[in-house]
Coordinates of C-alpha atoms in Angstrom, one line a residue:
M233 CA 0.0 0.0 0.0
S234 CA 1.4 3.4 -1.0
P235 CA 1.9 6.1 1.6
K236 CA -0.8 8.1 0.0
M237 CA -3.4 5.3 0.2
S238 CA -2.2 4.5 3.8
Q239 CA -2.9 8.1 4.8
S240 CA -6.4 7.9 3.3
T241 CA -7.1 4.7 5.1
S242 CA -5.9 6.3 8.3
T243 CA -8.3 9.2 7.7
L244 CA -11.3 6.8 7.2
Q245 CA -10.4 4.9 10.4
S246 CA -11.2 8.1 12.4
I247 CA -14.7 8.3 10.8
G248 CA -17.6 6.5 12.5
P249 CA -20.5 4.8 10.7
L250 CA -23.0 7.6 11.4
T251 CA -20.5 10.3 10.3
A252 CA -19.8 8.3 7.1
L253 CA -23.5 8.0 6.5
Y254 CA -23.8 11.8 6.9
Y255 CA -21.0 12.4 4.5
Y256 CA -22.5 10.0 1.9
M257 CA -26.1 11.2 2.1
S258 CA -25.4 14.9 2.2
T259 CA -23.1 14.6 -0.8
I260 CA -25.6 12.6 -2.8
L261 CA -28.3 15.1 -1.8
Y262 CA -26.1 18.1 -2.7
Y263 CA -25.2 16.9 -6.2
G264 CA -28.7 15.5 -6.8
L265 CA -30.3 18.8 -6.1
F266 CA -27.7 20.9 -7.8
P267 CA -26.6 19.0 -10.9
S268 CA -24.6 21.9 -12.3
K269 CA -22.1 21.6 -9.4
G270 CA -18.8 19.9 -10.2
L271 CA -16.2 17.9 -8.4
K272 CA -14.4 21.0 -7.2
D273 CA -17.6 22.0 -5.4
S274 CA -17.5 19.0 -3.1
P275 CA -19.3 19.8 0.2
H276 CA -16.7 17.8 2.1
K277 CA -13.3 18.9 0.8
H278 CA -11.5 17.6 3.9
L279 CA -12.2 14.0 2.8
P280 CA -9.6 12.1 0.8
Q281 CA -9.7 12.9 -2.9
F282 CA -10.7 9.4 -4.0
V283 CA -13.8 9.6 -1.6
Q284 CA -14.8 12.9 -3.1
T285 CA -14.4 11.5 -6.6
Y286 CA -16.3 8.3 -5.8
L287 CA -19.3 10.1 -4.4
Y288 CA -19.4 12.7 -7.2
Q289 CA -19.2 10.1 -10.0
S290 CA -21.9 8.1 -8.3
T291 CA -24.3 11.0 -9.0
L292 CA -23.3 11.5 -12.7
P293 CA -26.3 9.4 -13.9
L294 CA -28.5 12.1 -12.3
K295 CA -26.5 14.9 -14.1
L296 CA -26.5 13.1 -17.4
W297 CA -30.0 11.6 -17.3
S298 CA -31.4 13.2 -20.4
E299 CA -28.0 13.8 -22.1
P300 CA -27.3 11.9 -25.4
H301 CA -25.4 8.6 -25.0
Y302 CA -23.0 7.1 -27.5
R303 CA -24.9 3.8 -27.8
K304 CA -28.4 4.9 -26.8
G305 CA -30.7 7.9 -27.1
T306 CA -30.0 9.0 -23.6
Y307 CA -28.0 7.8 -20.6
Q308 CA -31.2 7.0 -18.8
Q309 CA -32.1 4.6 -21.6
D310 CA -28.6 3.0 -21.5
L311 CA -29.0 2.5 -17.7
K312 CA -32.4 0.9 -18.1
D313 CA -31.2 -1.5 -20.8
N314 CA -27.8 -2.3 -19.3
L315 CA -29.0 -3.0 -15.8
R316 CA -32.0 -5.2 -16.6
N317 CA -30.2 -8.4 -15.8
V318 CA -28.3 -7.2 -12.7
A319 CA -29.6 -7.3 -9.2
I320 CA -28.1 -6.7 -5.7
P321 CA -27.5 -10.2 -4.5
G322 CA -30.3 -11.6 -2.4
T323 CA -33.0 -9.2 -3.7
G324 CA -33.8 -10.6 -7.1
I325 CA -34.9 -7.1 -8.2
P326 CA -33.2 -5.9 -11.4
L327 CA -31.5 -2.5 -10.9
S328 CA -33.2 -1.3 -14.1
V329 CA -36.5 -0.8 -12.1
F330 CA -34.9 2.3 -10.5
C331 CA -33.9 3.7 -13.9
Y332 CA -37.3 4.6 -15.3
F333 CA -37.5 8.0 -13.6
R334 CA -34.8 10.3 -12.3
I335 CA -36.5 10.5 -8.9
T336 CA -36.3 6.7 -8.4
A337 CA -32.6 6.7 -9.4
F338 CA -32.1 9.5 -6.9
F339 CA -34.0 7.5 -4.2
F340 CA -31.8 4.5 -4.9
L341 CA -28.6 6.4 -4.5
L342 CA -29.8 8.2 -1.4
F343 CA -31.5 5.4 0.5
I344 CA -31.2 1.9 -1.1
Q345 CA -27.5 2.0 -1.7
P346 CA -26.5 2.7 2.0
L347 CA -29.2 0.3 3.1
A348 CA -27.6 -2.4 1.0
V349 CA -24.2 -1.7 2.5
I350 CA -25.7 -2.0 6.0
F351 CA -27.2 -5.4 5.2
A352 CA -24.0 -6.6 3.6
T353 CA -22.0 -5.5 6.6
I354 CA -24.4 -7.4 9.0
N355 CA -24.1 -10.4 6.7
L356 CA -20.3 -10.2 7.0
K357 CA -20.4 -9.9 10.8
L358 CA -22.7 -12.9 11.1
N359 CA -20.8 -15.2 8.7
K360 CA -17.2 -14.1 9.1
G361 CA -17.2 -13.3 12.8
F362 CA -16.3 -9.6 12.4
T363 CA -16.1 -7.7 15.6
V364 CA -18.3 -4.6 15.9
K365 CA -15.2 -2.4 15.3
E366 CA -14.2 -4.4 12.2
A367 CA -17.8 -4.3 10.9
S368 CA -18.1 -0.6 11.5
F369 CA -14.8 0.2 9.6
H370 CA -15.9 -2.1 6.8
F371 CA -19.2 -0.2 6.5
V372 CA -17.3 3.1 6.3
K373 CA -14.8 1.8 3.7
V374 CA -17.6 0.5 1.4
L375 CA -19.9 3.4 1.8
L376 CA -17.2 6.0 1.0
G377 CA -15.6 4.1 -1.9
E378 CA -12.4 2.6 -0.6
E379 CA -13.6 -1.0 -0.8
I380 CA -16.3 -1.2 -3.4
D381 CA -17.7 -4.2 -5.3
W382 CA -17.1 -5.1 -8.9
C383 CA -20.4 -3.6 -10.0
S384 CA -19.7 -0.2 -8.5
K385 CA -16.3 -0.2 -10.3
W386 CA -18.0 -1.1 -13.5
R387 CA -20.6 1.7 -13.0
A388 CA -17.7 4.2 -12.3
N389 CA -16.2 3.4 -15.7
C390 CA -19.6 3.7 -17.3
N391 CA -20.2 7.1 -15.7
V392 CA -16.9 8.5 -16.8
A393 CA -17.4 7.2 -20.4
A394 CA -20.9 8.8 -20.5
L395 CA -19.6 12.2 -19.3
H396 CA -16.5 12.1 -21.5
S397 CA -18.5 11.1 -24.6
V398 CA -21.0 14.0 -24.1
R399 CA -18.2 16.6 -23.9
T400 CA -15.9 15.2 -26.6
M401 CA -18.2 13.4 -29.1
K402 CA -16.7 15.0 -32.2
V403 CA -13.5 12.9 -32.1
G404 CA -15.4 9.7 -32.8
G405 CA -13.7 6.9 -30.9
Y406 CA -17.0 6.0 -29.2
G407 CA -18.2 4.7 -32.5
M408 CA -16.2 1.5 -31.8
E409 CA -18.9 0.3 -29.5
N410 CA -20.8 -0.7 -32.7
K411 CA -19.5 -4.1 -33.4
W412 CA -19.5 -3.7 -37.2
D413 CA -17.9 -0.3 -37.2
F414 CA -15.2 -1.9 -35.0
L415 CA -14.7 -4.8 -37.3
E416 CA -14.4 -2.6 -40.4
K417 CA -12.1 0.0 -38.9
G418 CA -10.0 -2.8 -37.2
M419 CA -9.4 -4.5 -40.6
D420 CA -8.6 -1.1 -42.2
M421 CA -6.1 -0.3 -39.4
G422 CA -4.5 -3.7 -39.4
V423 CA -5.9 -4.8 -36.1
P424 CA -6.4 -8.6 -35.9
V425 CA -10.2 -8.7 -35.3
S426 CA -12.3 -11.9 -35.6
P427 CA -12.7 -12.8 -39.3
I428 CA -16.0 -12.3 -41.1
L429 CA -17.5 -13.7 -44.2
S430 CA -19.6 -11.8 -46.8
L431 CA -22.8 -13.6 -47.6
P432 CA -24.6 -11.8 -50.4
G433 CA -28.2 -12.5 -51.4
R434 CA -29.4 -13.6 -47.9
E435 CA -32.4 -12.0 -46.1
A436 CA -31.0 -9.1 -44.1
Q437 CA -31.3 -9.6 -40.3
E438 CA -29.3 -9.5 -37.1
R439 CA -29.2 -12.7 -35.1
G440 CA -28.2 -12.2 -31.5
G441 CA -25.2 -14.1 -30.5
R442 CA -21.6 -13.8 -29.4
Y443 CA -18.3 -15.5 -29.9
G444 CA -19.1 -19.1 -30.7
D445 CA -22.4 -18.1 -32.2
S446 CA -22.6 -16.4 -35.7
F447 CA -23.5 -12.8 -36.1
L448 CA -25.6 -11.6 -39.1
Q449 CA -25.8 -7.9 -39.7
E450 CA -27.4 -5.9 -42.6
R451 CA -24.8 -4.5 -44.9
D452 CA -24.6 -2.4 -48.0
G453 CA -28.2 -1.1 -47.8
G454 CA -29.6 -4.6 -47.3
R455 CA -27.9 -6.2 -50.3
G456 CA -25.7 -8.5 -48.3
L457 CA -24.7 -9.7 -44.9
D458 CA -21.5 -10.2 -43.1
Q459 CA -21.2 -13.2 -40.9
Q460 CA -18.6 -13.6 -38.1
K461 CA -16.8 -16.9 -38.4
V462 CA -17.1 -19.4 -35.7
I463 CA -13.7 -19.8 -34.0
S464 CA -12.5 -22.3 -31.4
N465 CA -10.3 -22.1 -28.3
S466 CA -6.6 -22.8 -28.8
D467 CA -5.3 -26.1 -27.5
F468 CA -3.7 -24.3 -24.6
V469 CA -7.0 -22.6 -23.5
Q470 CA -9.0 -25.8 -24.1
S471 CA -6.6 -27.7 -21.8
L472 CA -7.8 -25.5 -18.9
L473 CA -11.5 -26.0 -19.6
P474 CA -14.1 -28.8 -19.6
K475 CA -14.7 -30.4 -23.0
N476 CA -18.0 -28.6 -23.7
A477 CA -17.0 -25.2 -22.6
P478 CA -17.7 -22.2 -24.9
L479 CA -15.1 -19.9 -26.5
S480 CA -13.4 -18.4 -23.5
T481 CA -11.8 -15.0 -23.7
F482 CA -9.3 -12.8 -21.8
R483 CA -10.7 -9.4 -20.8
I484 CA -7.9 -6.9 -20.9
L485 CA -8.7 -3.4 -19.7
T486 CA -6.6 -0.5 -21.0
Q487 CA -6.5 3.1 -20.0
S488 CA -5.7 6.1 -22.3
R489 CA -4.4 9.3 -20.8
A490 CA -4.9 10.8 -24.3
A491 CA -8.6 11.2 -23.2
T492 CA -7.4 14.4 -21.4
K493 CA -5.9 15.7 -24.6
V494 CA -9.2 16.1 -26.4
G495 CA -11.8 18.9 -26.2
P496 CA -15.2 19.7 -27.7
S497 CA -13.7 20.6 -31.1
G498 CA -11.1 17.8 -31.3
W499 CA -7.6 17.0 -30.3
I500 CA -5.7 19.5 -28.2
S501 CA -2.5 17.5 -28.8
P502 CA -2.0 14.3 -30.7
P503 CA -2.2 10.9 -28.8
T504 CA 0.9 8.8 -28.5
R505 CA 1.6 5.1 -27.5
S506 CA 3.0 6.3 -24.1
D507 CA -0.5 7.5 -23.3
I508 CA -1.9 4.0 -23.2
E509 CA -1.3 1.3 -20.5
A510 CA -2.9 -2.0 -19.6
L511 CA -4.6 -2.0 -16.1
S512 CA -5.8 -5.6 -15.7
C513 CA -6.4 -9.0 -17.3
V514 CA -9.0 -11.7 -16.4
F515 CA -9.3 -15.1 -18.0
R516 CA -13.0 -15.9 -18.3
A517 CA -13.1 -19.7 -18.2
G518 CA -16.5 -20.7 -19.5
R519 CA -18.6 -23.2 -17.7
A520 CA -19.5 -26.6 -19.1
G521 CA -22.5 -26.4 -21.4
A522 CA -22.7 -22.6 -21.4
L523 CA -23.4 -20.8 -24.6
T524 CA -20.8 -18.0 -23.9
D525 CA -18.2 -17.1 -21.4
H526 CA -20.6 -14.7 -19.6
D527 CA -21.2 -17.8 -17.5
S528 CA -17.6 -18.4 -16.3
I529 CA -15.0 -18.5 -13.6
L530 CA -13.1 -15.3 -13.5
F531 CA -9.4 -16.0 -13.1
N532 CA -7.2 -12.9 -12.4
V533 CA -4.0 -12.8 -14.5
D534 CA -1.0 -10.9 -13.4
P535 CA 0.0 -8.6 -16.3
S536 CA 3.6 -8.4 -15.0
T537 CA 4.3 -12.1 -14.8
S538 CA 1.6 -13.6 -17.2
V539 CA 0.7 -16.1 -14.5
I540 CA -3.0 -17.0 -13.8
L541 CA -3.9 -16.3 -10.2
G542 CA -6.9 -17.3 -8.2
G543 CA -10.5 -17.3 -9.6
T544 CA -13.8 -16.0 -8.4
T545 CA -17.4 -15.5 -9.7
N546 CA -20.0 -12.8 -9.9
A547 CA -23.0 -15.0 -10.9
N548 CA -24.9 -14.1 -7.7
W549 CA -25.4 -10.6 -9.1
Y550 CA -27.4 -12.0 -12.1
K551 CA -30.0 -14.0 -10.1
L552 CA -33.4 -12.4 -10.8
G553 CA -36.9 -13.1 -9.4
L554 CA -38.4 -12.7 -6.0
K555 CA -37.6 -16.4 -5.2
E556 CA -33.9 -15.3 -4.9
A557 CA -34.9 -13.1 -1.9
L558 CA -36.4 -16.1 0.0
P559 CA -34.4 -18.3 2.3
G560 CA -32.4 -20.8 0.3
G561 CA -32.3 -18.3 -2.7
C562 CA -29.4 -16.3 -3.8
D563 CA -26.5 -15.8 -1.4
W564 CA -25.4 -12.2 -0.5
R565 CA -21.9 -13.3 -1.2
S566 CA -20.4 -15.8 -3.6
G567 CA -18.0 -17.1 -1.0
D568 CA -15.0 -16.7 -3.4
E569 CA -14.5 -12.9 -3.4
E570 CA -10.9 -13.4 -2.3
H571 CA -10.1 -15.3 -5.5
V572 CA -9.8 -18.6 -3.8
V573 CA -10.7 -20.8 -6.8
T574 CA -7.6 -22.7 -8.0
E575 CA -9.1 -25.1 -10.6
H576 CA -12.1 -25.1 -13.0
P577 CA -15.1 -26.6 -11.1
D578 CA -16.2 -28.5 -14.2
N579 CA -12.7 -29.9 -14.8
P580 CA -11.7 -31.2 -11.4
G581 CA -8.1 -32.0 -10.8
K582 CA -6.8 -29.6 -13.5
K583 CA -5.1 -26.6 -11.9
V584 CA -5.7 -23.3 -13.5
K585 CA -4.0 -21.1 -10.9
G586 CA -0.3 -20.9 -11.4
V587 CA -0.4 -21.6 -15.2
K588 CA 1.6 -19.1 -17.3
V589 CA 0.0 -17.5 -20.4
K590 CA 3.1 -17.1 -22.6
E591 CA 1.2 -15.1 -25.2
L592 CA 0.0 -12.4 -22.6
P593 CA 2.8 -9.8 -23.4
K594 CA 1.7 -9.9 -27.1
M595 CA -2.0 -9.7 -26.0
L596 CA -1.3 -6.7 -23.8
E597 CA 0.6 -4.9 -26.5
L598 CA -2.0 -5.7 -29.0
C599 CA -4.7 -4.1 -26.9
C600 CA -2.6 -1.0 -26.1
S601 CA -1.7 -0.4 -29.7
S602 CA -5.3 -1.0 -30.8
H603 CA -6.5 1.5 -28.3
L604 CA -4.2 4.0 -29.8
K605 CA -5.2 3.2 -33.4
L606 CA -9.0 2.9 -32.9
C607 CA -10.1 5.0 -30.0
P608 CA -7.4 6.9 -28.1
D609 CA -9.9 9.5 -27.0
V610 CA -11.8 6.9 -24.9
P611 CA -10.6 6.8 -21.3
F612 CA -11.1 3.0 -20.6
V613 CA -11.6 0.1 -23.0
G614 CA -12.3 -3.5 -22.3
W615 CA -10.9 -5.8 -25.0
D616 CA -12.2 -9.4 -25.4
V617 CA -9.2 -11.2 -26.7
V618 CA -9.2 -14.9 -27.7
L619 CA -6.4 -17.4 -28.2
C620 CA -7.8 -19.5 -31.0
Q621 CA -7.3 -22.2 -33.7
D622 CA -7.9 -20.5 -37.0
D623 CA -5.6 -20.4 -40.1
D624 CA -6.9 -17.0 -41.0
I625 CA -5.6 -15.5 -37.7
D626 CA -1.9 -14.8 -37.6
G627 CA -0.4 -16.0 -34.3
G628 CA -3.8 -17.3 -33.1
I629 CA -4.6 -14.0 -31.3
C630 CA -7.6 -11.8 -32.2
I631 CA -9.9 -9.3 -30.7
L632 CA -13.6 -10.1 -30.8
E633 CA -15.1 -6.8 -29.6
V634 CA -14.5 -3.8 -27.5
N635 CA -16.5 -2.5 -24.5
L636 CA -16.2 1.2 -23.8
S637 CA -18.4 1.1 -20.7
C638 CA -16.1 -1.6 -19.5
N639 CA -16.1 -4.1 -16.6
F640 CA -13.0 -5.3 -14.7
F641 CA -14.7 -8.6 -14.0
R642 CA -13.0 -8.6 -10.6
G643 CA -9.6 -8.3 -12.0
K644 CA -6.9 -6.8 -9.8
Y645 CA -5.3 -3.5 -10.7
D646 CA -3.8 -0.3 -9.2
E647 CA -6.9 1.3 -7.7
E648 CA -5.1 4.4 -6.5
M649 CA -3.8 5.1 -10.0
W650 CA -7.3 4.4 -11.4
W651 CA -9.0 6.8 -9.0
D652 CA -6.3 9.5 -9.6
Y653 CA -7.0 9.2 -13.4
I654 CA -10.8 9.3 -13.0
T655 CA -10.3 12.5 -10.9
C656 CA -8.1 14.0 -13.6
V657 CA -10.6 13.2 -16.4
I658 CA -13.6 14.5 -14.5
S659 CA -11.8 17.7 -13.4
D660 CA -10.9 18.4 -17.0
L661 CA -14.4 17.7 -18.2
D662 CA -15.9 19.9 -15.5
A663 CA -13.6 22.7 -16.5
M664 CA -14.5 22.2 -20.2
K665 CA -18.2 22.6 -19.3
V666 CA -17.4 25.8 -17.4
N667 CA -15.4 27.2 -20.2
K668 CA -18.2 26.4 -22.7
N669 CA -20.7 28.1 -20.5
D670 CA -18.5 31.2 -20.2
E671 CA -18.1 31.3 -24.0
E672 CA -21.9 31.0 -24.5
A673 CA -22.5 33.8 -21.9
T674 CA -19.9 36.1 -23.6
S675 CA -21.5 35.4 -27.0
K676 CA -24.9 36.3 -25.7
K677 CA -23.6 39.6 -24.2
T678 CA -21.9 40.5 -27.4
T679 CA -25.0 39.8 -29.4
S680 CA -27.1 41.8 -27.0
R681 CA -24.8 44.8 -27.2
K682 CA -24.9 44.7 -31.1
R683 CA -28.7 44.9 -30.9

C-alpha cells in the first residue's frame, strides 16, 4: 500500500459509521439537487480525494440523465437497458427498475445504496465473525468508496465514459462500441479482429449471439450480410477447460491518458503510444455447457508475470426473481470474493491457478496499440481477446469486440492510479463545461450589445 493510500485509510479509520452516512447522504443530496455543481464544489473537501471523486461520479447518472449517450438515445435509456439483468444479490430485483425515472434513481442512491451496505455489513459480521469495530470500519470503507464491489467499479467506468463522450463526441472513438464499425475499422487499421465472411443474397437480419455463435448484420443497404466466423479455443486454453466449454476470452482493460488531450472541437495535442497502458487482465473460463463465457469462472491474471492467479465468480449478481430473496435463494456473497478458486469446477483435478499464459505480453501490447489506433480519446476500453485455432488469424490471437463502458470482471489493478486518473478526467471535463458556458455567456452579451 502506498503512503498516499495509507494516509487515506488512516483518515477513514477516524470516521464512525454515522458520520460516514452523513457524508454520503449529504453529498448525494447536494449533487442531486444541484446537478450543475462539479467535483471541485465537493461539500466535504477535507475527505480524501478518492472519496470525493467516488461520491461525485456516483451522481453522474442524475446529471447526465437526459443527455445523449454514444450507444443509446439518452444515458437513462442506457442505464435501463444495461441493468435489466443485474440485481443486488439476495434481492432478485433488477437494478433497471430504478432507472425509469430520475427521482427513483435519486431515491436508490440516497437510501437503497446505503441500506444495501448496512445489510452486507451485517451479513459479514454474522458469517465471518467480524467484531463490531471491524464491521463498522468495513461499512465506512464500502460506503465511502475505498472497498467497493465489482459492480460499483463497472458503473464508475460507465459514468466516466458517459460524461466524457457527451463533452468530446466530435472525435469519434466511441463509434467503436458498434461491433460492425469496430470490425471494419479494425481491418482497415491492421488490427487482428475476428474474421468475417460476406454472404450476399441472404435476407437481411441481425441474429443475437456472441463469440461461438454467428452474427448476421445488414450491410450495403440490405444487399448483403457479413457473418462472423465461428472460431474455437486454442489447445492451450482448451486444456484448462471442460470439453463442452464455450469460447473463453481474456478481458484486458486499458486506459488512455490521451482522453485528457481532447476537447469539444477535437484534439488539443496528438495521442501517443505512451498515453496507453494496460490495467488488468482476467481469464473468463467458460462453464461446461454454457453458450458464452458470460457464465464463467473469473481468473485474475498478473500482467507483469503472465501467471494466472486465483479465480472468483459474480453469478450471484445475475439472479433475478423474488424467489432469490427467499431463504435458500441467492446468497449475498459468492464465497470466493478473495479469488480462492484454483481449478475449474467443471474440470476437477486440472489446476488453472499458477499456469503461465506465454502469449500475454503480445496480447497486452495488441490491446494498447489497438486502443491508440481505434479510439485513443476513450478513457477506458475492455478488450475481449481470444487465443484460438484459425488459419486466418496470424499467431492465433484476435480481438472479438470492445467495450467502452467496461467491466474489470473482478480483475486486480492499481486502484489508486485508477481513482487518480478518474479524478483528472472528471476535473478536465468539468472545466471544459465551465469554459463552454463562459463562451456562451460572452457570446450572448456580445449579441445583446450589437442589438
